XYZ file of C-alpha atoms in Angstrom:
731
model
C 0.000 0.000 0.000
C 1.414 3.431 -0.884
C 2.836 5.391 2.042
C 1.638 8.824 3.070
C 4.979 10.248 1.909
C 4.569 8.670 -1.515
C 1.082 10.130 -1.927
C 2.335 13.592 -0.993
C 5.207 13.357 -3.484
C 2.902 12.073 -6.209
C 0.565 15.003 -5.583
C 3.492 17.432 -5.798
C 4.793 15.886 -9.017
C 1.349 16.056 -10.577
C 1.171 19.732 -9.719
C 4.587 20.474 -11.199
C 3.877 18.585 -14.447
C 0.490 20.323 -14.719
C 2.369 23.618 -14.503
C 4.635 22.485 -17.332
C 1.612 21.837 -19.527
C 0.290 25.309 -18.701
C 3.627 26.753 -19.825
C 3.553 24.566 -22.962
C 0.059 25.786 -23.839
C 1.121 29.406 -23.402
C 4.205 28.917 -25.569
C 2.170 27.158 -28.240
C -0.462 29.916 -28.278
C 2.291 32.513 -28.644
C 3.968 30.705 -31.553
C 0.647 30.046 -33.274
C -0.100 33.762 -33.017
C 3.221 34.543 -34.695
C 2.451 31.893 -37.331
C -0.932 33.435 -38.155
C 0.597 36.913 -38.347
C 3.334 35.644 -40.652
C 0.730 34.134 -42.984
C -0.846 37.568 -43.411
C 2.364 39.615 -43.293
C 3.769 41.614 -46.171
C 7.168 42.619 -44.780
C 10.207 41.411 -46.702
C 10.329 39.430 -49.919
C 8.064 36.529 -50.775
C 10.945 34.143 -50.116
C 11.668 35.625 -46.674
C 8.004 35.471 -45.683
C 7.744 31.879 -46.828
C 10.863 30.873 -44.871
C 9.441 32.534 -41.765
C 6.114 30.726 -42.152
C 7.878 27.388 -42.537
C 10.106 27.938 -39.503
C 7.159 28.909 -37.307
C 5.119 25.994 -38.646
C 7.845 23.582 -37.592
C 7.961 25.167 -34.126
C 4.217 24.565 -33.818
C 4.714 20.933 -34.866
C 7.418 20.383 -32.239
C 5.254 21.888 -29.525
C 2.265 19.780 -30.596
C 4.315 16.565 -30.524
C 5.697 17.377 -27.070
C 2.171 17.216 -25.650
C 2.415 13.409 -25.591
C 4.655 12.480 -22.665
C 5.985 15.994 -22.157
C 7.869 15.222 -18.942
C 9.073 11.705 -18.187
C 11.634 12.043 -15.425
C 13.429 13.889 -12.650
C 17.063 13.849 -11.623
C 18.199 14.672 -8.071
C 21.780 15.625 -7.213
C 23.558 14.649 -4.001
C 23.256 18.284 -2.875
C 19.462 18.139 -3.055
C 18.927 20.056 -6.309
C 16.713 18.500 -8.950
C 15.811 18.984 -12.603
C 13.016 17.630 -14.782
C 13.681 15.894 -18.122
C 11.317 15.911 -21.094
C 10.819 15.939 -24.848
C 11.569 19.646 -25.248
C 13.053 22.441 -23.163
C 10.758 24.895 -21.346
C 11.858 28.016 -19.505
C 10.363 30.310 -16.920
C 8.330 32.949 -18.737
C 9.934 35.751 -16.721
C 13.438 34.299 -16.711
C 14.420 32.493 -19.877
C 17.643 31.329 -18.248
C 15.719 29.361 -15.604
C 14.848 25.933 -17.098
C 11.561 24.429 -15.993
C 12.123 21.351 -18.182
C 15.376 20.125 -19.769
C 15.319 18.825 -23.332
C 16.467 15.183 -23.247
C 19.206 16.067 -25.753
C 20.687 18.891 -23.672
C 24.124 18.221 -22.096
C 22.655 18.784 -18.631
C 20.215 15.901 -19.192
C 22.916 13.347 -20.040
C 23.264 12.102 -16.470
C 19.654 10.919 -16.608
C 20.777 8.223 -19.057
C 24.337 7.412 -18.015
C 24.248 7.552 -14.209
C 24.464 4.083 -12.665
C 24.815 2.607 -9.217
C 28.585 2.300 -9.738
C 29.041 5.694 -11.462
C 26.294 7.961 -10.102
C 27.606 11.126 -11.847
C 27.039 13.139 -8.623
C 23.385 12.114 -8.700
C 21.417 10.695 -5.800
C 18.212 9.563 -7.458
C 16.615 9.048 -10.865
C 12.822 9.252 -10.960
C 10.806 8.112 -13.969
C 7.179 9.098 -14.394
C 4.388 6.884 -15.678
C 1.801 9.057 -17.358
C -1.627 8.772 -18.887
C -2.445 11.720 -21.080
C -1.307 14.804 -19.200
C -1.455 13.244 -15.745
C 1.297 11.526 -13.753
C -0.244 8.287 -12.454
C 2.847 6.820 -10.817
C 6.615 7.118 -10.558
C 9.555 4.761 -10.109
C 12.664 5.746 -8.140
C 16.155 4.382 -8.610
C 18.588 5.291 -5.860
C 22.055 5.774 -7.309
C 25.319 4.916 -5.592
C 23.968 1.740 -3.986
C 24.369 -1.161 -6.440
C 21.808 -3.939 -6.226
C 23.226 -7.450 -6.533
C 22.758 -8.862 -10.051
C 20.455 -6.052 -11.183
C 20.374 -5.170 -14.934
C 18.510 -2.015 -15.800
C 15.663 -0.477 -13.808
C 11.961 -1.028 -13.480
C 11.101 1.489 -16.202
C 13.335 -0.247 -18.725
C 11.963 -3.707 -17.920
C 8.402 -2.400 -18.103
C 9.142 -0.960 -21.544
C 10.729 -4.091 -22.999
C 7.998 -6.335 -21.574
C 5.132 -4.160 -22.806
C 3.027 -5.528 -25.710
C 4.125 -4.272 -29.120
C 1.924 -1.977 -31.172
C 1.704 -1.144 -34.858
C 4.964 0.812 -34.984
C 8.286 1.330 -33.246
C 8.174 3.485 -30.127
C 10.739 6.059 -29.172
C 12.967 5.192 -26.202
C 13.476 8.742 -25.045
C 12.497 7.826 -21.466
C 14.559 4.628 -21.246
C 17.783 5.244 -23.197
C 20.545 3.157 -21.656
C 24.142 4.231 -21.029
C 25.750 2.401 -23.982
C 23.017 3.709 -26.261
C 23.339 7.274 -24.985
C 27.089 7.278 -25.639
C 26.454 6.488 -29.303
C 23.545 8.931 -29.634
C 25.706 11.832 -28.413
C 28.958 10.746 -30.073
C 30.753 13.742 -31.575
C 31.915 12.177 -34.831
C 31.390 14.220 -38.014
C 31.878 11.388 -40.506
C 30.658 7.810 -40.863
C 29.650 6.025 -37.665
C 29.049 2.274 -37.963
C 26.893 0.773 -35.204
C 26.854 -3.008 -35.134
C 24.575 -4.982 -32.904
C 22.793 -8.293 -32.855
C 19.009 -8.686 -32.897
C 17.127 -6.612 -30.343
C 20.037 -4.394 -29.312
C 18.138 -1.275 -30.321
C 20.521 -0.195 -33.073
C 17.725 1.191 -35.246
C 16.094 3.264 -32.543
C 19.526 4.453 -31.380
C 20.269 5.639 -34.927
C 16.969 7.537 -35.093
C 17.554 9.177 -31.708
C 21.048 10.105 -32.904
C 19.407 11.925 -35.820
C 17.106 13.758 -33.391
C 20.171 14.697 -31.306
C 22.070 15.981 -34.346
C 19.049 18.001 -35.465
C 18.963 19.525 -31.968
C 22.669 20.400 -31.835
C 23.120 21.334 -35.514
C 19.638 22.440 -36.468
C 20.597 25.349 -38.731
C 22.801 23.159 -40.930
C 20.737 19.964 -40.755
C 17.345 21.487 -41.532
C 18.495 23.150 -44.758
C 19.360 19.837 -46.398
C 17.443 17.290 -44.329
C 18.133 13.678 -43.450
C 17.770 10.516 -45.532
C 16.824 7.234 -43.821
C 17.322 4.059 -45.875
C 15.674 0.846 -44.701
C 15.381 -2.727 -46.004
C 11.704 -2.756 -47.020
C 8.510 -0.639 -46.937
C 7.122 -2.539 -43.920
C 10.201 -1.599 -41.908
C 9.935 2.058 -42.919
C 6.272 2.083 -41.903
C 7.305 0.528 -38.579
C 9.842 3.251 -37.761
C 8.131 6.203 -39.457
C 6.577 7.559 -36.243
C 9.771 7.714 -34.162
C 11.301 10.946 -35.486
C 7.977 12.819 -35.789
C 7.257 11.802 -32.173
C 10.494 13.577 -31.273
C 9.453 16.673 -33.232
C 11.601 16.114 -36.318
C 10.024 16.066 -39.798
C 12.735 17.049 -42.317
C 13.401 13.405 -43.019
C 13.012 11.288 -46.164
C 12.370 7.563 -45.648
C 13.208 5.237 -48.526
C 14.462 1.794 -49.509
C 17.400 0.923 -51.762
C 14.829 0.192 -54.482
C 13.530 3.792 -54.370
C 16.781 5.768 -54.466
C 16.044 6.902 -58.015
C 12.938 9.162 -58.010
C 10.031 7.595 -59.839
C 11.121 4.017 -59.153
C 9.733 1.688 -56.507
C 11.471 -1.639 -56.993
C 11.210 -4.717 -54.755
C 12.110 -7.629 -57.084
C 15.443 -9.330 -56.460
C 18.034 -10.849 -58.777
C 19.540 -14.285 -58.494
C 22.507 -14.289 -56.077
C 24.963 -14.456 -59.000
C 23.416 -11.532 -60.880
C 23.107 -9.492 -57.668
C 26.790 -10.083 -56.905
C 27.809 -8.967 -60.422
C 25.643 -5.844 -60.381
C 26.661 -4.941 -56.856
C 30.401 -4.971 -57.552
C 32.232 -1.792 -58.553
C 33.490 -3.764 -61.568
C 30.093 -3.150 -63.161
C 31.215 0.470 -63.692
C 33.447 -0.704 -66.538
C 30.503 -2.554 -68.083
C 28.288 0.538 -67.929
C 30.965 2.775 -69.434
C 31.552 0.252 -72.213
C 27.799 -0.035 -72.853
C 27.591 3.738 -73.327
C 30.698 3.805 -75.529
C 29.224 1.022 -77.656
C 26.326 3.332 -78.574
C 28.774 5.918 -79.983
C 29.043 4.290 -83.407
C 30.842 4.827 -86.710
C 29.089 4.254 -90.057
C 30.040 1.019 -91.811
C 29.579 2.750 -95.190
C 29.561 6.481 -96.004
C 26.117 8.037 -95.480
C 25.067 10.453 -98.277
C 23.427 13.712 -97.191
C 21.703 15.320 -100.180
C 21.591 19.093 -99.828
C 19.999 21.575 -102.239
C 23.155 22.192 -104.238
C 25.467 19.329 -103.354
C 25.671 15.867 -101.800
C 28.124 15.317 -98.926
C 28.901 12.124 -97.026
C 29.441 11.202 -93.399
C 32.210 8.615 -93.492
C 33.944 6.601 -90.771
C 36.970 8.893 -90.741
C 34.903 12.036 -90.130
C 32.697 10.341 -87.559
C 35.774 8.893 -85.838
C 37.310 12.340 -85.511
C 34.036 13.747 -84.153
C 33.713 10.853 -81.681
C 37.254 11.365 -80.421
C 36.643 15.084 -79.843
C 33.288 14.435 -78.139
C 34.768 11.866 -75.760
C 37.755 14.135 -75.032
C 35.379 16.912 -73.959
C 34.705 15.030 -70.717
C 30.999 15.741 -70.966
C 28.333 13.112 -70.288
C 27.130 11.217 -73.356
C 24.008 13.288 -74.090
C 25.799 16.600 -73.610
C 28.791 15.428 -75.669
C 26.460 14.867 -78.621
C 26.617 18.630 -79.204
C 30.382 18.336 -79.745
C 29.920 15.338 -82.039
C 27.290 17.208 -84.066
C 29.393 20.360 -84.216
C 32.407 18.519 -85.654
C 30.306 16.614 -88.195
C 28.509 19.813 -89.205
C 31.792 21.709 -89.624
C 33.305 18.939 -91.773
C 30.243 18.667 -94.014
C 29.855 22.410 -94.490
C 33.550 22.762 -95.324
C 33.197 20.098 -98.020
C 29.955 21.580 -99.327
C 31.387 25.117 -99.526
C 34.479 23.869 -101.352
C 32.318 22.186 -103.995
C 29.634 24.859 -104.301
C 32.115 27.725 -104.438
C 34.626 26.028 -106.687
C 35.893 28.533 -109.245
C 34.196 31.646 -107.824
C 34.441 31.707 -103.975
C 37.626 32.165 -101.972
C 38.208 32.511 -98.233
C 39.177 36.118 -98.774
C 35.503 36.772 -99.546
C 34.722 36.278 -95.850
C 31.189 37.693 -95.873
C 30.001 35.440 -98.718
C 31.807 32.473 -97.180
C 30.168 32.946 -93.789
C 26.733 33.517 -95.303
C 27.001 30.270 -97.244
C 28.100 28.472 -94.102
C 25.117 29.797 -92.128
C 22.758 28.703 -94.908
C 24.257 25.201 -94.933
C 24.156 24.892 -91.135
C 20.488 25.895 -91.186
C 19.773 23.374 -93.938
C 21.538 20.573 -92.048
C 19.678 21.395 -88.830
C 16.350 20.636 -90.525
C 17.626 17.787 -92.704
C 15.829 14.538 -91.853
C 18.595 12.205 -93.048
C 21.278 14.194 -91.232
C 19.302 14.085 -87.969
C 18.512 10.379 -88.383
C 22.189 9.619 -88.973
C 23.221 11.527 -85.864
C 20.584 9.595 -83.892
C 22.075 6.367 -85.189
C 25.697 7.270 -84.563
C 25.276 9.198 -81.287
C 21.735 8.674 -79.964
C 20.250 10.620 -77.075
C 19.846 7.949 -74.393
C 18.053 7.472 -71.077
C 19.335 5.196 -68.304
C 16.293 2.961 -68.666
C 16.723 2.581 -72.429
C 20.400 1.710 -72.411
C 20.148 -0.760 -69.514
C 17.057 -2.524 -70.894
C 18.666 -2.887 -74.319
C 21.879 -4.129 -72.738
C 20.138 -6.897 -70.789
C 18.013 -8.038 -73.741
C 20.856 -8.188 -76.292
C 23.575 -10.866 -76.075
C 25.580 -8.889 -78.644
C 25.527 -5.713 -76.548
C 26.431 -7.679 -73.408
C 29.466 -9.128 -75.175
C 30.461 -5.726 -76.535
C 30.345 -4.297 -73.010
C 32.343 -7.190 -71.566
C 29.445 -8.261 -69.339
C 28.714 -11.684 -67.896
C 25.926 -13.690 -69.546
C 24.224 -13.943 -66.124
C 22.945 -10.395 -66.681
C 20.932 -11.401 -69.764
C 17.156 -11.485 -69.562
C 14.406 -11.264 -72.133
C 12.392 -8.603 -70.307
C 15.166 -6.052 -69.957
C 13.146 -3.341 -68.195
C 11.773 -5.587 -65.423
C 13.896 -3.781 -62.839
C 15.343 -5.346 -59.728
C 16.713 -3.683 -56.597
C 20.239 -4.332 -57.912
C 19.450 -2.317 -61.057
C 18.671 0.884 -59.158
C 22.298 1.933 -58.471
C 23.132 1.121 -62.104
C 20.345 3.365 -63.353
C 21.551 6.070 -60.980
C 25.127 5.729 -62.269
C 23.881 6.038 -65.834
C 22.269 9.377 -64.997
C 25.775 10.777 -64.550
C 27.258 8.884 -67.484
C 24.544 10.059 -69.867
C 23.683 13.492 -68.553
C 20.290 15.163 -68.971
C 17.857 14.285 -71.701
C 17.544 17.738 -73.289
C 14.095 17.268 -74.910
C 12.692 16.042 -71.592
C 14.199 19.004 -69.736
C 12.754 21.480 -72.244
C 9.334 19.823 -71.983
C 9.387 20.188 -68.185
C 10.342 23.866 -68.513
C 7.453 24.499 -70.908
C 5.106 22.759 -68.479
C 6.247 24.958 -65.567
C 5.803 28.093 -67.661
C 2.306 26.990 -68.658
C 1.391 26.415 -64.991
C 2.627 29.901 -64.074
C 0.605 31.476 -66.899
C -2.526 29.603 -65.821
C -2.087 30.618 -62.169
C -1.612 34.256 -63.164
C -4.894 34.073 -65.072
C -6.675 32.653 -62.021
C -5.322 35.517 -59.911
C -6.611 38.071 -62.447
C -10.089 36.541 -62.257
C -10.027 36.594 -58.434
C -8.952 40.244 -58.331
C -11.537 41.266 -60.963
C -14.338 39.896 -58.777
C -13.311 41.638 -55.552
C -15.253 44.799 -56.346
C -18.405 42.711 -56.204
C -17.815 41.917 -52.494
C -18.599 44.255 -49.597
C -17.279 42.220 -46.636
C -14.612 44.464 -45.119
C -13.036 41.607 -43.223
C -12.723 39.347 -46.241
C -9.158 38.420 -47.239
C -8.933 39.118 -50.960
C -6.488 37.558 -53.382
C -4.514 40.809 -53.560
C -4.085 40.721 -49.768
C -2.241 37.430 -50.041
C -0.511 37.475 -53.401
C 1.505 39.863 -55.479
C 2.292 39.366 -59.142
C 6.028 39.002 -58.484
C 5.314 36.579 -55.631
C 3.280 34.403 -57.968
C 6.068 34.299 -60.527
C 8.584 33.381 -57.799
C 6.355 30.651 -56.500
C 5.803 28.911 -59.817
C 9.061 29.538 -61.641
C 11.730 29.834 -58.957
C 10.407 28.964 -55.507
C 9.325 25.410 -54.725
C 6.654 25.546 -52.041
C 6.701 21.866 -51.125
C 8.023 20.711 -47.755
C 11.700 19.840 -47.684
C 11.140 16.078 -47.403
C 8.832 16.104 -50.435
C 11.238 18.186 -52.519
C 14.243 16.064 -51.561
C 12.512 12.759 -52.314
C 11.624 13.929 -55.835
C 15.065 15.327 -56.681
C 17.747 12.864 -57.735
C 20.428 15.537 -57.332
C 19.397 16.536 -53.814
C 22.240 16.234 -51.295
C 21.495 15.481 -47.652
C 23.267 16.691 -44.545
C 23.076 13.274 -42.904
C 22.139 9.749 -43.989
C 21.002 6.823 -41.844
C 21.381 3.343 -43.337
C 19.648 0.467 -41.574
C 20.330 -3.214 -42.252
C 23.456 -1.840 -43.908
C 25.040 -5.268 -44.266
C 22.678 -5.870 -47.208
C 23.957 -2.972 -49.308
C 26.331 -3.594 -52.200
C 29.364 -1.575 -53.239
C 27.211 0.084 -55.895
C 24.506 0.931 -53.330
C 27.122 2.700 -51.238
C 28.291 4.614 -54.291
C 24.773 6.015 -54.712
C 24.472 6.962 -51.048
C 27.876 8.626 -50.868
C 26.830 10.703 -53.888
C 23.728 11.801 -51.975
C 25.816 13.062 -49.018
C 29.025 14.836 -50.086
C 29.861 15.674 -46.451
C 30.031 11.898 -45.739
C 27.984 12.269 -42.550
C 26.413 8.840 -41.954
C 24.963 6.726 -39.173
C 25.223 3.137 -40.377
C 23.594 0.286 -38.451
C 23.674 -3.412 -39.186
C 24.702 -6.903 -38.203
C 27.063 -8.853 -40.464
C 25.657 -12.110 -39.080
C 22.235 -11.260 -40.552
C 23.526 -10.618 -44.095
C 21.468 -12.415 -46.736
C 22.487 -10.524 -49.890
C 25.202 -12.091 -52.036
C 26.445 -8.568 -52.779
C 26.302 -7.355 -49.179
C 29.075 -6.560 -46.726
C 31.455 -9.208 -45.444
C 33.324 -6.533 -43.472
C 32.623 -2.884 -42.765
C 36.064 -1.759 -43.846
C 35.564 -3.270 -47.305
C 32.547 -1.039 -47.833
C 33.883 2.109 -46.136
C 37.504 2.124 -47.357
C 36.787 3.351 -50.924
C 34.976 6.435 -49.589
C 36.268 7.270 -46.096
C 39.529 5.316 -45.718
C 40.590 5.312 -42.096
C 38.020 7.994 -41.274
C 35.077 5.970 -39.994
C 34.264 5.030 -36.409
C 32.887 1.732 -35.121
C 30.710 1.123 -32.068
C 28.889 -2.012 -30.960
C 25.764 -2.686 -28.935
C 25.937 -5.810 -26.809
C 22.687 -5.938 -24.812
C 19.541 -7.468 -26.290
C 16.470 -5.534 -25.126
C 14.002 -7.396 -27.344
C 14.602 -11.133 -27.261
C 14.184 -12.977 -23.944
C 16.992 -15.289 -22.855
C 14.921 -18.424 -23.515
C 14.529 -17.563 -27.202
C 17.999 -16.086 -27.633
C 19.626 -19.339 -26.486
C 17.959 -21.124 -29.434
C 19.023 -18.432 -31.894
C 22.553 -18.435 -30.466
C 22.901 -22.159 -31.201
C 22.054 -21.486 -34.850
C 24.449 -18.517 -34.947
C 27.275 -20.713 -33.639
C 26.823 -23.030 -36.623
C 26.826 -20.544 -39.509
C 28.851 -17.679 -37.937
C 30.995 -19.244 -35.207
C 33.116 -16.118 -34.723
C 30.143 -13.890 -33.861
C 29.053 -13.475 -30.241
C 25.286 -13.173 -29.714
C 24.011 -10.203 -27.688
C 23.194 -10.820 -24.043
C 19.487 -10.669 -23.241
C 18.507 -8.191 -20.541
C 15.649 -10.375 -19.316
C 13.985 -13.758 -19.239
C 10.266 -14.188 -19.911
C 9.690 -17.553 -18.223
C 8.130 -19.072 -21.371
C 10.037 -21.776 -23.232
C 10.028 -21.707 -27.066
C 8.553 -24.875 -28.547
C 8.604 -26.984 -31.693
C 6.111 -29.417 -33.153
C 6.333 -31.771 -36.116
C 3.256 -31.840 -38.346
C 2.213 -33.734 -41.436
C 1.654 -31.844 -44.681
C -2.126 -31.985 -44.329
C -1.905 -30.656 -40.739
C 0.240 -27.613 -41.476
C -2.453 -25.111 -42.491
C -4.639 -26.103 -39.530
C -1.765 -25.589 -37.097
C -1.024 -22.152 -38.596
C -4.687 -21.133 -38.373
C -4.806 -22.216 -34.737
C -1.795 -20.058 -33.899
C -3.332 -17.036 -35.644
C -6.686 -17.552 -33.909
C -5.180 -17.950 -30.452
C -2.877 -14.951 -30.796
C -5.781 -12.785 -31.982
C -7.178 -13.104 -28.453
C -4.000 -11.756 -26.868
C -2.757 -8.217 -26.493
C 0.097 -7.314 -28.803
C 1.226 -8.426 -32.259
C 2.068 -11.726 -33.930
C 3.356 -13.064 -37.253
C 3.886 -16.335 -39.118
C 7.251 -16.572 -40.915
C 8.059 -19.238 -43.460
C 9.389 -20.095 -46.930
C 7.635 -18.594 -49.990
C 5.824 -21.824 -50.889
C 3.850 -21.989 -47.625
C 0.535 -20.063 -47.774
C -0.192 -17.749 -44.888
C 3.460 -17.027 -44.097
C 5.721 -13.998 -44.558
C 9.331 -14.363 -45.760
C 11.927 -13.608 -43.109
C 13.439 -10.935 -45.358
C 10.265 -8.855 -45.002
C 10.464 -8.885 -41.198
C 13.980 -7.476 -40.880
C 14.107 -4.770 -38.236
C 10.580 -5.594 -37.006
C 9.468 -7.124 -33.716
C 6.367 -9.005 -32.570
C 5.082 -10.360 -29.277
C 4.640 -13.835 -30.750
C 6.273 -15.517 -33.738
C 5.546 -18.829 -35.425
C 8.328 -20.103 -37.700
C 7.196 -22.653 -40.296
C 9.412 -25.269 -41.981
C 12.823 -24.028 -40.792
C 14.416 -26.941 -42.644
C 13.276 -25.415 -45.958
C 14.576 -21.978 -44.991
C 17.978 -23.481 -44.125
C 18.153 -25.253 -47.476
C 19.138 -21.921 -49.078
C 22.665 -22.186 -47.654
C 24.285 -19.269 -45.781
C 21.545 -16.933 -46.981
C 18.919 -19.296 -45.550
C 20.763 -19.593 -42.225
C 20.835 -15.807 -41.905
C 17.109 -15.628 -42.695
C 16.251 -18.267 -40.098
C 18.334 -16.350 -37.537
C 16.300 -13.255 -38.341
C 13.038 -15.187 -38.023
C 13.926 -16.662 -34.620
C 14.864 -13.284 -33.149
C 11.716 -11.283 -34.003
C 9.779 -12.431 -30.902
C 9.644 -10.412 -27.681
C 7.656 -12.983 -25.679
C 6.676 -16.237 -27.407
C 8.207 -18.405 -30.134
C 6.857 -21.544 -31.763
C 8.232 -23.663 -34.626
C 6.301 -25.993 -36.941
C 8.353 -28.423 -39.024
C 7.483 -31.213 -41.458
C 10.901 -32.751 -41.930
C 13.425 -33.514 -39.189
C 14.105 -30.562 -36.918
C 17.451 -28.950 -37.828
C 20.215 -29.847 -35.374
C 20.711 -26.219 -34.337
C 17.103 -26.049 -33.080
C 17.169 -29.071 -30.832
C 17.036 -26.734 -27.822
C 13.343 -26.136 -28.494
C 10.831 -27.854 -26.239
C 9.021 -30.560 -28.210
C 5.297 -29.966 -27.931
C 2.042 -31.573 -28.825
C -0.750 -29.492 -30.312
C 0.048 -25.931 -29.168
C -2.781 -24.052 -27.532
C -0.795 -20.841 -27.703
C 2.670 -20.090 -29.043
C 5.073 -20.399 -26.132
C 2.483 -22.236 -24.012
C 1.974 -25.659 -25.660
C -0.423 -28.233 -24.389
């Protein structure tokens, strides 16, 4: 039963937190007032007003987000002083230097996460609040400086890791642990690689590191934004709420199959093809494929002009090709050099023949006039244009790659392996995306497409200007003095800026649509799956080379993925990347992790599994079923778990209905997991072993395994069960 002292303290804490919400509401009302005034303001240029509106809008967003779990803790020093920790910083209205609430990212709040019984950081007590809405319903105290025998973590942490999982990943702002906090606040400007086994929290640590960097470097980070790359759309959906819950929105979430705007690719290549496409050696193939399209005529091509016929022969075309390549321009831009040389050679020949006997170079005016006439004639000459298109065609990445894959002759000419051949050349795979991106630079812009886009933008501006004219013309028909007319909000020059120069979309939307956008920071999750070519794309997206990279080499399934971090980092940041590891498993209970560790010892004997922070008291089980019993057993698991709080999933090979492949669950977690036919998953060699390891480590509470063939030797630690009533609790 709570003591009288506890009740008094709880009452006091409720009063203090209520006061914080009053201060939050006042701050939010003030900022919203500024936001509304900025919307109607006319001071400064259109660009300045728009920047002000955006900045104030983001302040409103951060204040709105902070409403949920505003204050989650208190820290008491040995001298009796105390400070409150929360999602944002709040200050006394009359004294802005007097903090009422410390932002969790502030240096003064660090002790809340790193103080332990052995190293109390001059702190006496850490108090963590349990809230419902805006009210403190309970609190948990941890007295520092007095170590408890065998204790790992505190009550708040254990409550968080034992809680049922919801639809998405939760932030850990209230329960960040010391080893996680060290990484989150690490002052390293370049590439930081964070490796950790399943359940070590590497993903959520990376996201909180982004929130910390946005807090400490907001001016620089917000201008360019952050890119987060994950393994699949389900994973991105799972983590999408974390950064917004911390008040950060200038973030683009994508997969490796979406790194080129306009593409959304999920199909995978065979391991051999993926390995070939993922290697940097493919760069030579791409360059050769482009060079192969810069052709010479087998026979001279006659160009019949009004007064003379001239020919494009191999010698002339060869000279033009050499000059175009020497220009260093991308293929499509270098066509202008190729065309210029061909045009000069043909006009020189034509002038010599047309002017034979009457025209000399000393008659410069007549000579130049004839040249201009010939150039104009060639520019509109169908055969001349068709020949240029044949010898030096304007290409798109999609066209050249599709034609390469579908032509054995072109593959041989480019020095490519036959494993890249396929009949349907434009059926893109994830491994094709970095190749298409590379070809953007090799080819350069498609001029006709660029001009079409420009004409479209100009047409939109003209239409919008017409709409404004109509709105203004109708204002004299209105007599409402308080009505905001079009002319109150828009000026003609503002409209032109908005449509022709100023992009009004949010940063994340603009960045996601712009292949040439460069980010201030990039987060790569499940980074062990990325190929050398994937890294080339990402390094291009972030010239400052500011990365947070998280992964686990033991979970690699891609044939083109990383076998060591140095292999991937050395070409871009040799000797300039930092490595940190996470060793504590906050997701997987010890009972389940012991089964997964036995599998890990077989296929990756040099890798140490993370140590689980807890046990759940429920033993994982296995059950052998006949083929005609399998679907019934799966349905029973699904039905029983539907009656429990939390989430569940069935993981299995592609040929088993009602299951999800392990590759689609990477980075996700569920209260209960049923793994089906592990023997089939393992049959895929090292890739299959990694996938089974992933499948076994998704569960936070209960794990069951159904198998038709003999149970793999590595899983013999499972408890053999009869018909399971519930996963983890067999009959």
